[in-house]
Short mmCIF file of C-alpha atoms in Angstrom, two decimals:
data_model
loop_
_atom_site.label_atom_id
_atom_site.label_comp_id
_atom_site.label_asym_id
_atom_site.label_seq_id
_atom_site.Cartn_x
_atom_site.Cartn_y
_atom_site.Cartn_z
CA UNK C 206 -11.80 24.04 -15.74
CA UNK C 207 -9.52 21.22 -16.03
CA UNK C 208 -6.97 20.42 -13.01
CA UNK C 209 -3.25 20.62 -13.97
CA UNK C 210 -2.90 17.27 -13.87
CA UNK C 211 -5.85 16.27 -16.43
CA UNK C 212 -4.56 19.11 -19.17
CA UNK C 213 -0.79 18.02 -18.25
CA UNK C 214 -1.33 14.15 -19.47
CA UNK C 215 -3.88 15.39 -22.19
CA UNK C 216 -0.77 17.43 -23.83
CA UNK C 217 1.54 14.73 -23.08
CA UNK C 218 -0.96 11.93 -24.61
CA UNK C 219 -1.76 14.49 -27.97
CA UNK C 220 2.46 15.13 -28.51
CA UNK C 221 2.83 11.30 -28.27
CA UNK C 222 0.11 10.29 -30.40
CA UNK C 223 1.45 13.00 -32.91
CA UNK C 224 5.08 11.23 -32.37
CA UNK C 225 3.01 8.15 -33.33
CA UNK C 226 1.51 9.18 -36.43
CA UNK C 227 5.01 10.15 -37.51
CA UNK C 228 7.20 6.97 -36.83
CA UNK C 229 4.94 3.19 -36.90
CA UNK C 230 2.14 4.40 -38.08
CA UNK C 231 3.90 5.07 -41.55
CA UNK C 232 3.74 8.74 -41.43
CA UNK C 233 0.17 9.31 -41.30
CA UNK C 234 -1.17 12.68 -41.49
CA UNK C 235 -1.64 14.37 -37.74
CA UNK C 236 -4.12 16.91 -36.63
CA UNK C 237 -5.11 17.78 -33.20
CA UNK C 238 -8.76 18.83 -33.07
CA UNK C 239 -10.67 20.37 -30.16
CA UNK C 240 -11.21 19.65 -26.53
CA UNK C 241 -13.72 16.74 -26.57
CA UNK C 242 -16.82 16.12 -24.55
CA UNK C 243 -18.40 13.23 -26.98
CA UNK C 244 -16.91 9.86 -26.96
CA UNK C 245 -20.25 8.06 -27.05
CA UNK C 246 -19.57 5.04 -29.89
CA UNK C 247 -15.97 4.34 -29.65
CA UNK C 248 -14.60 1.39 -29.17
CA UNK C 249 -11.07 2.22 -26.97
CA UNK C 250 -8.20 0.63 -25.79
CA UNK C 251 -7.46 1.81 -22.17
CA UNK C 252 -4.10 1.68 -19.78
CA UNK C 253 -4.29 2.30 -16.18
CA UNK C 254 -1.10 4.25 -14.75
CA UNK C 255 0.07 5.51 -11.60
CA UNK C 256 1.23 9.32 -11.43
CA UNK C 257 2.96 9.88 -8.11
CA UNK C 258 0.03 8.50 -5.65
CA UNK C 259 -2.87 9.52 -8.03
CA UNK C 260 -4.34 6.75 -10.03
CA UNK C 261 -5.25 7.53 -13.75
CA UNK C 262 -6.83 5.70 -16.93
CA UNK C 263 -5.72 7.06 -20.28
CA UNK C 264 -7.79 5.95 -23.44
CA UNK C 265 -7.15 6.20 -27.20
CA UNK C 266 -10.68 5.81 -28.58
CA UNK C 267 -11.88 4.86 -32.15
CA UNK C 268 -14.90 3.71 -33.91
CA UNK C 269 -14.96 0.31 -35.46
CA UNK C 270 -13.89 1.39 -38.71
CA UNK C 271 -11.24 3.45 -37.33
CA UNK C 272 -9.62 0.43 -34.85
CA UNK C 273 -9.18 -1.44 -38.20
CA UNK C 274 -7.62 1.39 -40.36
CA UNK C 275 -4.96 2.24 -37.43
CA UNK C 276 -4.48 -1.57 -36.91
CA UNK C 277 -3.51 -1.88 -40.58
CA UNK C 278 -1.63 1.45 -40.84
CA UNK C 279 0.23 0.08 -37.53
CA UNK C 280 1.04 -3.08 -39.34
CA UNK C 281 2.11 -2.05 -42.30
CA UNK C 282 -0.57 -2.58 -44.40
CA UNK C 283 -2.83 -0.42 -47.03
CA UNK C 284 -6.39 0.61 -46.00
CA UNK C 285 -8.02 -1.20 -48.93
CA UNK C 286 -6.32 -4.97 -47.25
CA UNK C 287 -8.53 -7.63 -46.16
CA UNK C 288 -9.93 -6.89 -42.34
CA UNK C 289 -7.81 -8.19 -39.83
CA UNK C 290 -9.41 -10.44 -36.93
CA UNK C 291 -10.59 -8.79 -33.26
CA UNK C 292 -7.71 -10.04 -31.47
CA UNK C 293 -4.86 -8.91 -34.13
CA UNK C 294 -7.05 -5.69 -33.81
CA UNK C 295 -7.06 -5.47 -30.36
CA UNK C 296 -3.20 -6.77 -29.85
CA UNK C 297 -2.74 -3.82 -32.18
CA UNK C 298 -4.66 -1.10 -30.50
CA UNK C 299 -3.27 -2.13 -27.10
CA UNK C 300 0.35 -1.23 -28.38
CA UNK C 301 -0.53 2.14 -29.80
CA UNK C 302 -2.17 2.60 -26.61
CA UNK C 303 1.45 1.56 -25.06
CA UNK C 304 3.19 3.69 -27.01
CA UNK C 305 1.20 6.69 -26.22
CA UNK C 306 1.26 6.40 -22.89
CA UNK C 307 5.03 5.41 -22.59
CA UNK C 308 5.63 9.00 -23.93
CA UNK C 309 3.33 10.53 -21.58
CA UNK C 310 5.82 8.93 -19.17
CA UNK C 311 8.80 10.24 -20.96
CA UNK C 312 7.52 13.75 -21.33
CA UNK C 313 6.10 13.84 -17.50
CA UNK C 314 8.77 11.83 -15.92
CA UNK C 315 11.12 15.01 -14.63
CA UNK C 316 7.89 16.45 -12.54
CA UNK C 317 6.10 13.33 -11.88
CA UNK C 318 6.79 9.25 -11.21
CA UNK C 319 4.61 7.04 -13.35
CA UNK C 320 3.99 3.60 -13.21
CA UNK C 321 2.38 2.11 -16.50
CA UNK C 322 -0.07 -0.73 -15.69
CA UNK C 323 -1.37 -3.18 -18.68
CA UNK C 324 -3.21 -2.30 -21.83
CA UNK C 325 -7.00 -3.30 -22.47
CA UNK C 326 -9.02 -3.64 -25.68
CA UNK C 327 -12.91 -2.69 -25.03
CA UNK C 328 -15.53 -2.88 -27.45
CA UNK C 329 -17.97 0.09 -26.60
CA UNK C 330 -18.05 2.61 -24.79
CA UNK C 331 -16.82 4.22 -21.41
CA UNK C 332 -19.30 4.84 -18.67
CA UNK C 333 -17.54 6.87 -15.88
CA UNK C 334 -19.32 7.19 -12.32
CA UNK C 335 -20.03 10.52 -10.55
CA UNK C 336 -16.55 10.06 -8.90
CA UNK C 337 -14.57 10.44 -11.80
CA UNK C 338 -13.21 13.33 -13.47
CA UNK C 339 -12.81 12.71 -17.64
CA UNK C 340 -11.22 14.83 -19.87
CA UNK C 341 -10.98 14.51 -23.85
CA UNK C 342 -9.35 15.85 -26.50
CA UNK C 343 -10.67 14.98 -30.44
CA UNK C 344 -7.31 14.30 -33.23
CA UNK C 345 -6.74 12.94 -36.64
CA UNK C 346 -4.71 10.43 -37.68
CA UNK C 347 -4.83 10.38 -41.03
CA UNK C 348 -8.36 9.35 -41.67
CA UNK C 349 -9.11 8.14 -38.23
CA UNK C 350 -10.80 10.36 -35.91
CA UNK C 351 -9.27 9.38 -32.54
CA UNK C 352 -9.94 10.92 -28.72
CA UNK C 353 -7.73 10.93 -26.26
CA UNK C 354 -9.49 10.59 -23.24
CA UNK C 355 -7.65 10.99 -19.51
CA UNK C 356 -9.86 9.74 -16.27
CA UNK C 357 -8.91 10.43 -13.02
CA UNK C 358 -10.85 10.11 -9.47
CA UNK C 359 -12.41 13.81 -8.33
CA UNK C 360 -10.38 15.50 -5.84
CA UNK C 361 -12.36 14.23 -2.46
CA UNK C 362 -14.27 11.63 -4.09
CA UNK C 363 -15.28 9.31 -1.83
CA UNK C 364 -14.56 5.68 -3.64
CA UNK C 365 -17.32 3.38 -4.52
CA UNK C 366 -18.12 0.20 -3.10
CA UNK C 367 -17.37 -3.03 -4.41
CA UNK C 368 -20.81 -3.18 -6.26
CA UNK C 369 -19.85 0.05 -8.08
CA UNK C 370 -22.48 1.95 -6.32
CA UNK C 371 -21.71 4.78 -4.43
CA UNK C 372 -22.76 3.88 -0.66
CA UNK C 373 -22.32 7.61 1.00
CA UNK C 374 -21.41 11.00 0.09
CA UNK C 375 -19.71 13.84 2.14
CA UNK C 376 -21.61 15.31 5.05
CA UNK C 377 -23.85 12.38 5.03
CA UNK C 378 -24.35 10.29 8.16
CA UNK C 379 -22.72 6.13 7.76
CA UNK C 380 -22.01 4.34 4.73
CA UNK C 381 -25.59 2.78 3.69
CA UNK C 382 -24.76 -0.06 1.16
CA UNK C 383 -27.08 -0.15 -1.49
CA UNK C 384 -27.51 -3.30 -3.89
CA UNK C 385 -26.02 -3.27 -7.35
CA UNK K 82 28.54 -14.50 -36.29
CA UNK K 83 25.07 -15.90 -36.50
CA UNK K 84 22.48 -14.91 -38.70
CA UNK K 85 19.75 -14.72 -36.57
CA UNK K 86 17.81 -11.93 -34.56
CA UNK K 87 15.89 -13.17 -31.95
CA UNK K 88 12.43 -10.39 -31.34
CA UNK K 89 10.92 -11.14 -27.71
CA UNK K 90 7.76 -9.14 -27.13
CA UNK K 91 4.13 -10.10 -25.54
CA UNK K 92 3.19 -7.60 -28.70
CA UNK K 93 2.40 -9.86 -32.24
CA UNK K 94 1.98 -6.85 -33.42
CA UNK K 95 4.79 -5.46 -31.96
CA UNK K 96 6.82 -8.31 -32.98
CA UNK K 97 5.37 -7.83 -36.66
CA UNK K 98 6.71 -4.39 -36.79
CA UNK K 99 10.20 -5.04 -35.42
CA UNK K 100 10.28 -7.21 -38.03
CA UNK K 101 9.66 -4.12 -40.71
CA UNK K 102 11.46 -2.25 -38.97
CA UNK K 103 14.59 -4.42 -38.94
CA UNK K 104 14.17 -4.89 -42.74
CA UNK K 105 13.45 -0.95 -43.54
CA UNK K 106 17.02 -0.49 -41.62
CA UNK K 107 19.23 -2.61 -44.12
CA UNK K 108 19.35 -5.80 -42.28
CA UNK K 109 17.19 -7.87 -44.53
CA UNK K 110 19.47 -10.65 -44.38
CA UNK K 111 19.11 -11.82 -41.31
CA UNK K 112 16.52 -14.69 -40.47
CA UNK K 113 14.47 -13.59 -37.24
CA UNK K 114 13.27 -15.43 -34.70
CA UNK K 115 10.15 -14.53 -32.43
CA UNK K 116 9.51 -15.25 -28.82
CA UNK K 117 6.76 -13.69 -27.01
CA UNK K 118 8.06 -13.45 -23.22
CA UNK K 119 11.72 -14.27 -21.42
CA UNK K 120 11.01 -17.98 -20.42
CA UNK K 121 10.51 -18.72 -24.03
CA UNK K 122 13.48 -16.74 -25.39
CA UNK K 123 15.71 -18.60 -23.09
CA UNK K 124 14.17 -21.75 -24.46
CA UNK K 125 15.29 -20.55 -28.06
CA UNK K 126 18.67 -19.23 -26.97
CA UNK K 127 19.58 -22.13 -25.26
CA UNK K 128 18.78 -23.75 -28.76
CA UNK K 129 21.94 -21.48 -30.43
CA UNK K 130 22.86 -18.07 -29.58
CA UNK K 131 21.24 -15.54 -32.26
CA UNK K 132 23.61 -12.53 -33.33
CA UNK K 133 21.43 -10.44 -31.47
CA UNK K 134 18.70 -10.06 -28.79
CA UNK K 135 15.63 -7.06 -29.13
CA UNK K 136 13.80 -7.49 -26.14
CA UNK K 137 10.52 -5.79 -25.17
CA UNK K 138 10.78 -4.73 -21.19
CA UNK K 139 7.62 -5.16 -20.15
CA UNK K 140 6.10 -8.45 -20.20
CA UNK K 141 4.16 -11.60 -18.57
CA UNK K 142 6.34 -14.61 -17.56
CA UNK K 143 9.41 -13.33 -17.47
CA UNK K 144 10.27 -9.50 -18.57
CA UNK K 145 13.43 -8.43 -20.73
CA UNK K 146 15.53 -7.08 -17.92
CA UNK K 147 14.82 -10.63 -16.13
CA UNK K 148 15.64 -12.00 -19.36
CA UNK K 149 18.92 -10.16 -19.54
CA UNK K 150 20.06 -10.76 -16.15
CA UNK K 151 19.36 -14.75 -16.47
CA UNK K 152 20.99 -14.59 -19.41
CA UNK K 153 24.38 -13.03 -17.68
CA UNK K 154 23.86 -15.70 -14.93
CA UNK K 155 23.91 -18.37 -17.40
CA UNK K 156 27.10 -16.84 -18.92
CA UNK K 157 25.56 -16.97 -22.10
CA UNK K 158 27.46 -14.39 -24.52
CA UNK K 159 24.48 -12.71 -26.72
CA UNK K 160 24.26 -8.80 -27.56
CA UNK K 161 21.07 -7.67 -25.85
CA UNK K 162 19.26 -4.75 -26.53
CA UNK K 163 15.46 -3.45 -25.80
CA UNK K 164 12.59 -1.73 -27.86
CA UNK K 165 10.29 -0.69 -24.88
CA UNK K 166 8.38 2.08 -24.19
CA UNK K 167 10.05 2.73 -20.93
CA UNK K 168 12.44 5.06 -22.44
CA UNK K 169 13.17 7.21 -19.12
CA UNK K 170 16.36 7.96 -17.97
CA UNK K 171 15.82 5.88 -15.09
CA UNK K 172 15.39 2.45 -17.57
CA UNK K 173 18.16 3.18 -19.59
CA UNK K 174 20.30 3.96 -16.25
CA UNK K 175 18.68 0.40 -15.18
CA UNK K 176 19.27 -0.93 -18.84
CA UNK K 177 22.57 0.14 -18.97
CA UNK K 178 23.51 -1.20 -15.62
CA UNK K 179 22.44 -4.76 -16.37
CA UNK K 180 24.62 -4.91 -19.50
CA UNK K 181 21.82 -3.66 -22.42
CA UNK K 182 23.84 -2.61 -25.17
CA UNK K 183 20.61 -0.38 -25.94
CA UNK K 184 17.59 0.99 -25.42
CA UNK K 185 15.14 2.12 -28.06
CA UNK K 186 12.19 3.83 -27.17
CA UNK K 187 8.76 3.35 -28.86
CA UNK K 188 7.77 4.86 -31.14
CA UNK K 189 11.07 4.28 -33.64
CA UNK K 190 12.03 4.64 -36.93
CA UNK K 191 14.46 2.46 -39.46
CA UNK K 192 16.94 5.27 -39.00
CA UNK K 193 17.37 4.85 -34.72
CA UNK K 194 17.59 0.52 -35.08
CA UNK K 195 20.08 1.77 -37.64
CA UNK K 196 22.36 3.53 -35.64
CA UNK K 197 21.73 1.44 -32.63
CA UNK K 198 22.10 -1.90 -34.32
CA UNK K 199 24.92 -1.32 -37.32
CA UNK K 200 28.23 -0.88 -35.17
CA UNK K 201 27.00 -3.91 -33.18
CA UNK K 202 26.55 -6.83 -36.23
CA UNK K 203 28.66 -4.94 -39.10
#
């Protein structure tokens, strides 16, 4: 079952990107598609936001392929157009990812306070620990199959250490750091 | 009034899509101007005032609401505006407060820079 707050920003993200489609991305088709479990190729670009206390990472994910036809459609430009380069790719995906996430905030922001952080551009794909909670939900922009993907910590987690490995879990005896 | 529009975002591709934008909304004949934080639009301001200001919020170096307020500070007489996603009621409350003529939330179309921008260079 997904918490409240998971399916909340997952409705938020899917009526944004939809919002999206309609406005700079020149009126591309939109079609939301099924809760998601795969994300396994995509490339994605990720913001990290603030929603009251709880800290969450929302993701718009895309092959290869895909970052370039949404970079184009973003900029103006037809599908068939020469390939743009990485970074006008990834300055291009990091605004969509912007935009989607600024109207999470503006659907969200009369039940919860969110802080935006900065947008990333990562090439491959996400690897969450046992920690973390994901949730994903499969669209279409026109020809671009995208997922929206929402990670937050699990309730009681316990955090991980600064090598990224876990060092205790609940009901265990003291932290034992273990090496990376 | 000058013919200029002065776009300030981090964003090239943002910037690039103002750009459209502006153009898809009738005012083709202006020449714009890019700058991609506050401390550089100041720079270009401070070279002659452009008719009008569309300022991202959100950005490294100096953001648009710093921007607007060092512009006020400076007494320099520019319409100001911003194209953010921070479209809350809280930022345009803020926006409002620091002397933003406007506040257009990403995403946009032609027909919202029209209505925002025509009673302010017609």
């Amino acid at each position: 079952m997904i918490p409240v707050i998971l399916s909340e920003c997952l409705d938020a993200l899917s009526e944004s990107a939809s919002e999206v489609a309609a406005t700079v991305l020149g009126g591309v088709a939109f079609e939301a598609l099924s809760q998601s479990s795969s994300y396994g190729s995509a490339h994605g670009a990720y913001l990290g936001l603030v929603a009251d206390d709880e800290p969450i990472q929302v993701g718009v994910l895309v092959d290869p392929a895909g970052c370039q036809l949404l970079a184009k459609a973003l900029l103006g430009m037809e599908p068939g157009d020469e390939d743009l380069e990485p970074s006008d790719v990834s300055d291009a995906m990091c605004e969509i990812v912007n935009i989607v996430a600024g109207g999470l905030k503006r659907r969200v922001s009369e039940r919860r306070r969110i802080t935006l952080g900065l947008p990333i551009f990562v090439a491959g794909h996400p690897l969450p620990n046992q920690q973390q909670e994901v949730s994903a939900r499969a669209l279409k922009l026109g020809e671009v199959t995208v997922t929206l993907l929402v990670l937050t910590q699990k309730p009681h987690s316990i955090p991980v250490s600064r090598s990224g490995v876990t060092t205790h879990t609940a009901g265990e005896g003291p932290a034992k750091e273990k090496s990376a | 009034m000058s013919k200029k529009i002065l776009v300030v975002d981090d964003s090239k591709a943002m910037r690039l899509i103002v750009r459209r934008t502006l153009r898809q909304a009738g005012f083709g004949e202006y020449e714009v101007e890019e700058a991609a934080n506050g401390l550089e639009a100041l720079e270009r301001i401070g070279q002659g005032a452009p008719a009008l200001v569309i300022s991202d919020w959100n950005m490294p170096e100096m953001n648009g609401l710093e921007l607007l307020k060092e512009l006020k500070a400076r007494k320099v007489q520019v319409r100001f505006g911003f194209v953010t996603t921070e479209g809350t009621p809280d930022m345009r409350a803020l926006a409002d407060e620091a002397g933003a003529l406007f506040l257009i939330a990403k995403p946009f179309t032609p027909e919202q820079f029209e209505s925002a921008l025509r009673p302010l260079l017609s």
